[in-house]
mmCIF file of C-alpha atoms in Angstrom:
data_model
loop_
_atom_site.group_PDB
_atom_site.id
_atom_site.type_symbol
_atom_site.label_atom_id
_atom_site.label_comp_id
_atom_site.label_asym_id
_atom_site.label_seq_id
_atom_site.Cartn_x
_atom_site.Cartn_y
_atom_site.Cartn_z
ATOM 1 C CA MET A 1 2.593 -10.431 17.644
ATOM 2 C CA SER A 2 1.260 -8.369 14.769
ATOM 3 C CA ALA A 3 -2.246 -8.800 13.370
ATOM 4 C CA GLU A 4 -0.831 -9.783 9.983
ATOM 5 C CA ALA A 5 1.427 -12.459 11.504
ATOM 6 C CA THR A 6 -1.585 -14.004 13.244
ATOM 7 C CA VAL A 7 -4.109 -13.749 10.413
ATOM 8 C CA LYS A 8 -2.024 -15.511 7.758
ATOM 9 C CA PRO A 9 -1.670 -18.867 9.601
ATOM 10 C CA LEU A 10 -5.373 -18.892 10.483
ATOM 11 C CA PHE A 11 -6.451 -18.273 6.892
ATOM 12 C CA GLY A 12 -3.989 -20.981 5.847
ATOM 13 C CA LEU A 13 -5.704 -23.412 8.235
ATOM 14 C CA ILE A 14 -9.131 -22.600 6.781
ATOM 15 C CA ALA A 15 -7.791 -23.099 3.246
ATOM 16 C CA ALA A 16 -6.278 -26.458 4.238
ATOM 17 C CA ILE A 17 -9.643 -27.642 5.607
ATOM 18 C CA LEU A 18 -11.372 -26.672 2.363
ATOM 19 C CA VAL A 19 -8.794 -28.547 0.256
ATOM 20 C CA PHE A 20 -8.923 -31.610 2.507
ATOM 21 C CA THR A 21 -12.699 -31.960 2.323
ATOM 22 C CA SER A 22 -12.703 -31.245 -1.407
ATOM 23 C CA GLU A 23 -10.200 -33.999 -2.216
ATOM 24 C CA ARG A 24 -11.735 -36.684 -0.029
ATOM 25 C CA ASN A 25 -15.472 -35.913 -0.325
ATOM 26 C CA LEU A 26 -15.850 -36.306 3.417
ATOM 27 C CA PHE A 27 -19.182 -36.065 5.234
ATOM 28 C CA THR A 28 -22.114 -37.950 3.782
ATOM 29 C CA THR A 29 -25.840 -37.584 4.209
ATOM 30 C CA TRP A 30 -28.732 -40.031 3.762
ATOM 31 C CA GLN A 31 -32.144 -39.392 2.277
ATOM 32 C CA TRP A 32 -35.237 -41.486 1.422
ATOM 33 C CA SER A 33 -36.120 -41.870 -2.250
ATOM 34 C CA GLY A 34 -38.036 -45.178 -2.346
ATOM 35 C CA ASP A 35 -34.944 -46.790 -0.855
ATOM 36 C CA TRP A 36 -32.217 -45.536 1.424
ATOM 37 C CA VAL A 37 -29.623 -43.956 -0.843
ATOM 38 C CA ARG A 38 -26.293 -42.590 0.316
ATOM 39 C CA THR A 39 -25.462 -39.219 -1.233
ATOM 40 C CA LYS A 40 -22.247 -37.299 -1.044
ATOM 41 C CA GLY A 41 -22.436 -34.269 1.236
ATOM 42 C CA GLY A 42 -18.933 -33.075 0.509
ATOM 43 C CA ARG A 43 -20.099 -30.344 -1.842
ATOM 44 C CA ALA A 44 -22.521 -28.921 0.713
ATOM 45 C CA MET A 45 -19.862 -29.035 3.407
ATOM 46 C CA ARG A 46 -17.339 -27.285 1.181
ATOM 47 C CA LYS A 47 -19.850 -24.535 0.480
ATOM 48 C CA LEU A 48 -20.499 -24.206 4.181
ATOM 49 C CA LEU A 49 -16.813 -23.969 5.020
ATOM 50 C CA ALA A 50 -16.321 -21.419 2.252
ATOM 51 C CA GLY A 51 -19.061 -19.342 3.845
ATOM 52 C CA VAL A 52 -17.375 -19.691 7.230
ATOM 53 C CA ALA A 53 -14.051 -18.577 5.739
ATOM 54 C CA PHE A 54 -15.695 -15.571 4.080
ATOM 55 C CA ALA A 55 -17.446 -14.520 7.301
ATOM 56 C CA ALA A 56 -14.247 -14.895 9.275
ATOM 57 C CA THR A 57 -12.366 -12.856 6.681
ATOM 58 C CA MET A 58 -14.877 -10.021 6.935
ATOM 59 C CA ALA A 59 -14.730 -10.007 10.719
ATOM 60 C CA LEU A 60 -10.941 -10.111 10.826
ATOM 61 C CA ALA A 61 -10.640 -7.377 8.215
ATOM 62 C CA GLY A 62 -12.832 -5.158 10.388
ATOM 63 C CA GLN A 63 -10.546 -5.816 13.349
ATOM 64 C CA VAL A 64 -7.363 -5.162 11.370
ATOM 65 C CA SER A 65 -8.683 -1.767 10.283
ATOM 66 C CA ALA A 66 -9.433 -0.846 13.904
ATOM 67 C CA ALA A 67 -10.483 2.699 14.760
ATOM 68 C CA ASN A 68 -7.765 5.309 15.197
ATOM 69 C CA LEU A 69 -7.738 6.566 18.793
ATOM 70 C CA LEU A 70 -6.205 9.849 17.604
ATOM 71 C CA VAL A 71 -8.236 12.786 16.334
ATOM 72 C CA ASN A 72 -7.047 14.378 13.080
ATOM 73 C CA GLY A 73 -4.052 12.038 12.899
ATOM 74 C CA SER A 74 -3.541 12.953 9.236
ATOM 75 C CA PHE A 75 -4.003 16.723 9.761
ATOM 76 C CA GLU A 76 -6.691 16.801 7.104
ATOM 77 C CA THR A 77 -8.389 19.710 8.877
ATOM 78 C CA GLY A 78 -5.492 21.809 7.604
ATOM 79 C CA ASP A 79 -4.415 22.653 11.150
ATOM 80 C CA PHE A 80 -3.580 21.067 14.531
ATOM 81 C CA THR A 81 -7.183 20.445 15.614
ATOM 82 C CA GLY A 82 -7.250 17.655 18.231
ATOM 83 C CA TRP A 83 -3.558 18.034 19.084
ATOM 84 C CA THR A 84 -1.880 19.880 21.968
ATOM 85 C CA GLU A 85 1.185 21.861 20.945
ATOM 86 C CA GLY A 86 4.196 21.935 23.258
ATOM 87 C CA GLY A 87 7.934 22.436 23.626
ATOM 88 C CA ASN A 88 9.749 24.496 21.020
ATOM 89 C CA PHE A 89 6.983 24.835 18.472
ATOM 90 C CA SER A 90 8.697 27.380 16.248
ATOM 91 C CA TYR A 91 8.907 26.694 12.504
ATOM 92 C CA THR A 92 6.146 24.087 12.664
ATOM 93 C CA THR A 93 3.103 24.329 10.415
ATOM 94 C CA VAL A 94 0.500 22.255 8.584
ATOM 95 C CA GLU A 95 1.049 22.606 4.841
ATOM 96 C CA PRO A 96 -0.850 21.494 1.682
ATOM 97 C CA ASN A 97 0.380 19.061 -0.957
ATOM 98 C CA SER A 98 1.547 21.917 -3.136
ATOM 99 C CA PHE A 99 4.245 22.899 -0.615
ATOM 100 C CA GLY A 100 7.523 21.157 0.302
ATOM 101 C CA TYR A 101 7.340 17.378 0.744
ATOM 102 C CA GLY A 102 3.613 17.088 0.162
ATOM 103 C CA ALA A 103 1.390 14.735 2.153
ATOM 104 C CA GLU A 104 2.048 11.010 2.489
ATOM 105 C CA GLN A 105 -1.674 10.497 1.891
ATOM 106 C CA GLY A 106 -4.456 13.050 1.735
ATOM 107 C CA ASN A 107 -4.054 16.802 1.318
ATOM 108 C CA TYR A 108 -2.064 18.073 4.339
ATOM 109 C CA TYR A 109 0.989 17.210 6.439
ATOM 110 C CA VAL A 110 3.232 18.666 9.179
ATOM 111 C CA TYR A 111 6.256 20.650 7.995
ATOM 112 C CA GLU A 112 8.567 20.967 11.016
ATOM 113 C CA GLY A 113 11.980 22.393 11.842
ATOM 114 C CA PRO A 114 12.339 23.599 15.462
ATOM 115 C CA ILE A 115 15.853 24.787 16.291
ATOM 116 C CA GLY A 116 17.786 23.806 19.426
ATOM 117 C CA SER A 117 15.156 21.617 21.098
ATOM 118 C CA ASP A 118 12.126 19.485 20.283
ATOM 119 C CA GLY A 119 8.634 20.684 19.564
ATOM 120 C CA THR A 120 5.816 18.309 20.496
ATOM 121 C CA LEU A 121 2.313 17.326 19.475
ATOM 122 C CA SER A 122 0.286 15.223 21.896
ATOM 123 C CA GLN A 123 -3.150 13.689 22.464
ATOM 124 C CA THR A 124 -4.742 11.956 25.451
ATOM 125 C CA PHE A 125 -7.364 9.256 24.867
ATOM 126 C CA SER A 126 -9.308 6.508 26.619
ATOM 127 C CA ASP A 127 -8.662 2.854 25.737
ATOM 128 C CA MET A 128 -9.037 -0.679 27.081
ATOM 129 C CA PRO A 129 -6.657 -1.360 30.010
ATOM 130 C CA GLY A 130 -4.166 -4.081 29.141
ATOM 131 C CA ALA A 131 -4.791 -3.920 25.391
ATOM 132 C CA THR A 132 -1.868 -3.897 22.973
ATOM 133 C CA LEU A 133 -1.697 -0.641 21.016
ATOM 134 C CA LEU A 134 0.132 -0.038 17.746
ATOM 135 C CA ILE A 135 1.570 3.461 17.267
ATOM 136 C CA SER A 136 2.177 4.313 13.610
ATOM 137 C CA GLY A 137 3.395 7.400 11.764
ATOM 138 C CA TRP A 138 5.077 8.444 8.527
ATOM 139 C CA ILE A 139 8.293 10.480 8.439
ATOM 140 C CA ALA A 140 10.191 12.097 5.543
ATOM 141 C CA GLY A 141 13.433 14.081 5.717
ATOM 142 C CA ASN A 142 16.447 15.455 3.872
ATOM 143 C CA GLY A 143 19.267 14.042 6.045
ATOM 144 C CA THR A 144 20.363 17.274 7.718
ATOM 145 C CA ILE A 145 21.586 17.241 11.348
ATOM 146 C CA PRO A 146 20.865 17.692 14.145
ATOM 147 C CA SER A 147 17.361 16.303 13.624
ATOM 148 C CA ASP A 148 15.157 13.760 15.340
ATOM 149 C CA VAL A 149 11.637 12.381 15.727
ATOM 150 C CA ASN A 150 10.516 10.617 18.908
ATOM 151 C CA TYR A 151 7.371 8.703 19.889
ATOM 152 C CA ILE A 152 6.567 9.124 23.577
ATOM 153 C CA PHE A 153 3.871 7.126 25.372
ATOM 154 C CA ASP A 154 2.840 8.240 28.862
ATOM 155 C CA GLY A 155 6.146 10.072 29.262
ATOM 156 C CA VAL A 156 8.322 7.158 28.111
ATOM 157 C CA THR A 157 10.160 7.308 24.776
ATOM 158 C CA VAL A 158 9.254 4.171 22.791
ATOM 159 C CA PHE A 159 10.819 5.093 19.442
ATOM 160 C CA THR A 160 13.621 7.445 18.310
ATOM 161 C CA LEU A 161 14.809 8.352 14.820
ATOM 162 C CA ASN A 162 18.048 10.364 15.204
ATOM 163 C CA PRO A 163 19.000 11.787 12.816
ATOM 164 C CA VAL A 164 16.159 11.707 10.310
ATOM 165 C CA PRO A 165 17.618 10.186 7.089
ATOM 166 C CA SER A 166 17.322 11.622 3.625
ATOM 167 C CA GLN A 167 14.208 9.746 2.511
ATOM 168 C CA GLY A 168 10.690 9.914 1.223
ATOM 169 C CA TYR A 169 7.922 8.913 3.605
ATOM 170 C CA VAL A 170 8.711 5.804 5.670
ATOM 171 C CA ASN A 171 6.338 4.190 8.153
ATOM 172 C CA TYR A 172 7.678 3.812 11.709
ATOM 173 C CA THR A 173 5.791 1.934 14.425
ATOM 174 C CA ALA A 174 5.980 1.019 18.105
ATOM 175 C CA THR A 175 3.918 -1.319 20.290
ATOM 176 C CA VAL A 176 2.769 -0.313 23.787
ATOM 177 C CA ARG A 177 0.387 -1.505 26.512
ATOM 178 C CA ALA A 178 -2.768 0.509 27.259
ATOM 179 C CA THR A 179 -3.633 1.592 30.801
ATOM 180 C CA GLY A 180 -7.160 2.955 30.238
ATOM 181 C CA LEU A 181 -6.178 6.612 29.847
ATOM 182 C CA ASP A 182 -2.999 7.289 27.878
ATOM 183 C CA THR A 183 -1.101 10.099 26.170
ATOM 184 C CA PHE A 184 0.780 9.827 22.892
ATOM 185 C CA THR A 185 3.348 12.513 22.057
ATOM 186 C CA VAL A 186 5.507 12.980 18.993
ATOM 187 C CA GLY A 187 8.616 15.137 19.468
ATOM 188 C CA PHE A 188 10.655 16.579 16.600
ATOM 189 C CA ARG A 189 13.378 19.016 15.523
ATOM 190 C CA ASN A 190 15.537 19.846 12.536
ATOM 191 C CA ASP A 191 17.945 22.703 13.213
ATOM 192 C CA PRO A 192 19.220 23.531 9.693
ATOM 193 C CA SER A 193 16.193 22.509 7.639
ATOM 194 C CA PHE A 194 12.746 20.832 7.764
ATOM 195 C CA ASP A 195 11.287 17.324 7.984
ATOM 196 C CA ALA A 196 7.752 16.088 7.296
ATOM 197 C CA LEU A 197 5.270 14.128 9.467
ATOM 198 C CA ASP A 198 1.943 12.611 8.465
ATOM 199 C CA ASN A 199 -0.725 9.964 9.109
ATOM 200 C CA PHE A 200 -0.320 9.184 12.804
ATOM 201 C CA SER A 201 -2.503 6.505 14.367
ATOM 202 C CA VAL A 202 -2.879 4.568 17.592
ATOM 203 C CA THR A 203 -4.955 1.410 17.169
ATOM 204 C CA ALA A 204 -5.784 -1.626 19.294
ATOM 205 C CA VAL A 205 -4.226 -4.900 18.131
ATOM 206 C CA PRO A 206 -6.238 -8.056 18.980
ATOM 207 C CA GLU A 207 -4.236 -10.737 20.794
ATOM 208 C CA ALA A 208 -3.560 -14.112 19.131
ATOM 209 C CA SER A 209 -6.129 -15.767 21.410
ATOM 210 C CA THR A 210 -8.767 -13.315 20.187
ATOM 211 C CA TRP A 211 -8.149 -14.240 16.536
ATOM 212 C CA ALA A 212 -8.241 -17.956 17.346
ATOM 213 C CA MET A 213 -11.474 -17.738 19.335
ATOM 214 C CA MET A 214 -13.118 -15.722 16.555
ATOM 215 C CA VAL A 215 -12.279 -18.242 13.827
ATOM 216 C CA LEU A 216 -13.187 -21.224 16.004
ATOM 217 C CA GLY A 217 -16.490 -19.559 16.846
ATOM 218 C CA PHE A 218 -17.365 -19.111 13.175
ATOM 219 C CA ALA A 219 -16.305 -22.699 12.438
ATOM 220 C CA GLY A 220 -18.409 -24.026 15.314
ATOM 221 C CA LEU A 221 -21.487 -22.148 14.144
ATOM 222 C CA GLY A 222 -20.958 -23.391 10.610
ATOM 223 C CA PHE A 223 -20.557 -27.030 11.643
ATOM 224 C CA ALA A 224 -23.602 -26.805 13.929
ATOM 225 C CA GLY A 225 -25.626 -25.575 10.953
ATOM 226 C CA PHE A 226 -24.361 -28.452 8.819
ATOM 227 C CA ARG A 227 -25.252 -31.022 11.493
ATOM 228 C CA ALA A 228 -28.765 -29.604 11.788
ATOM 229 C CA ARG A 229 -29.219 -29.806 8.017
ATOM 230 C CA ARG A 230 -27.954 -33.403 7.875
ATOM 231 C CA THR A 231 -30.279 -34.446 10.705
ATOM 232 C CA ALA A 232 -33.253 -32.858 8.956
ATOM 233 C CA VAL A 233 -32.486 -34.668 5.687
ATOM 234 C CA ALA A 234 -31.997 -38.045 7.397
ATOM 235 C CA ALA A 235 -35.362 -37.652 9.133
ATOM 236 C CA LEU A 236 -37.218 -37.382 5.819
#
């Protein structure tokens, strides 16, 4: 399950709670003012829940934009720093925006066109065993054949684009399971012409249970704070 598919229902639940308490003015507190007077605590509770929602949003946003396990995934060094070159690496260069396709984002991209067999770029990195990883990259092409782009994870092909269509940059992804020490490889060729590659990333994707525990934790802390405040007021 993607991070986006999990986040949306959870935020919807938080919004529903806020609406429910707002409409019904739930939760009351008592205070002494010459006589016991019941006062509505709905407004305070709504503010508290809004704070909980905001804190959860910030935490989830930080998780969604998880760190890229790849070094120089966007080739912004202007070269292949961090990558290991392999296979048929002829006719493969890092080029600036002013040349060919231009970058998908940033100032540089890979301009590739090996003939007869694939060239490869690979990186090995440490990760959390058992974690779900999202592989992402952007590919542009002119529709010539034979051509292909492949994502390979620990020697197993997990995505193939063959041939590369005539298109501007399109994002292609694959989901894999981490082992603790893994290798990502992108293979590519375009015999009669050239294709473009840019903005590769490998990021950890929190499981659904992780999102749920995070939101419930924030909600629990918020409600505990509200209870403490109500107890303090009632004791006056």
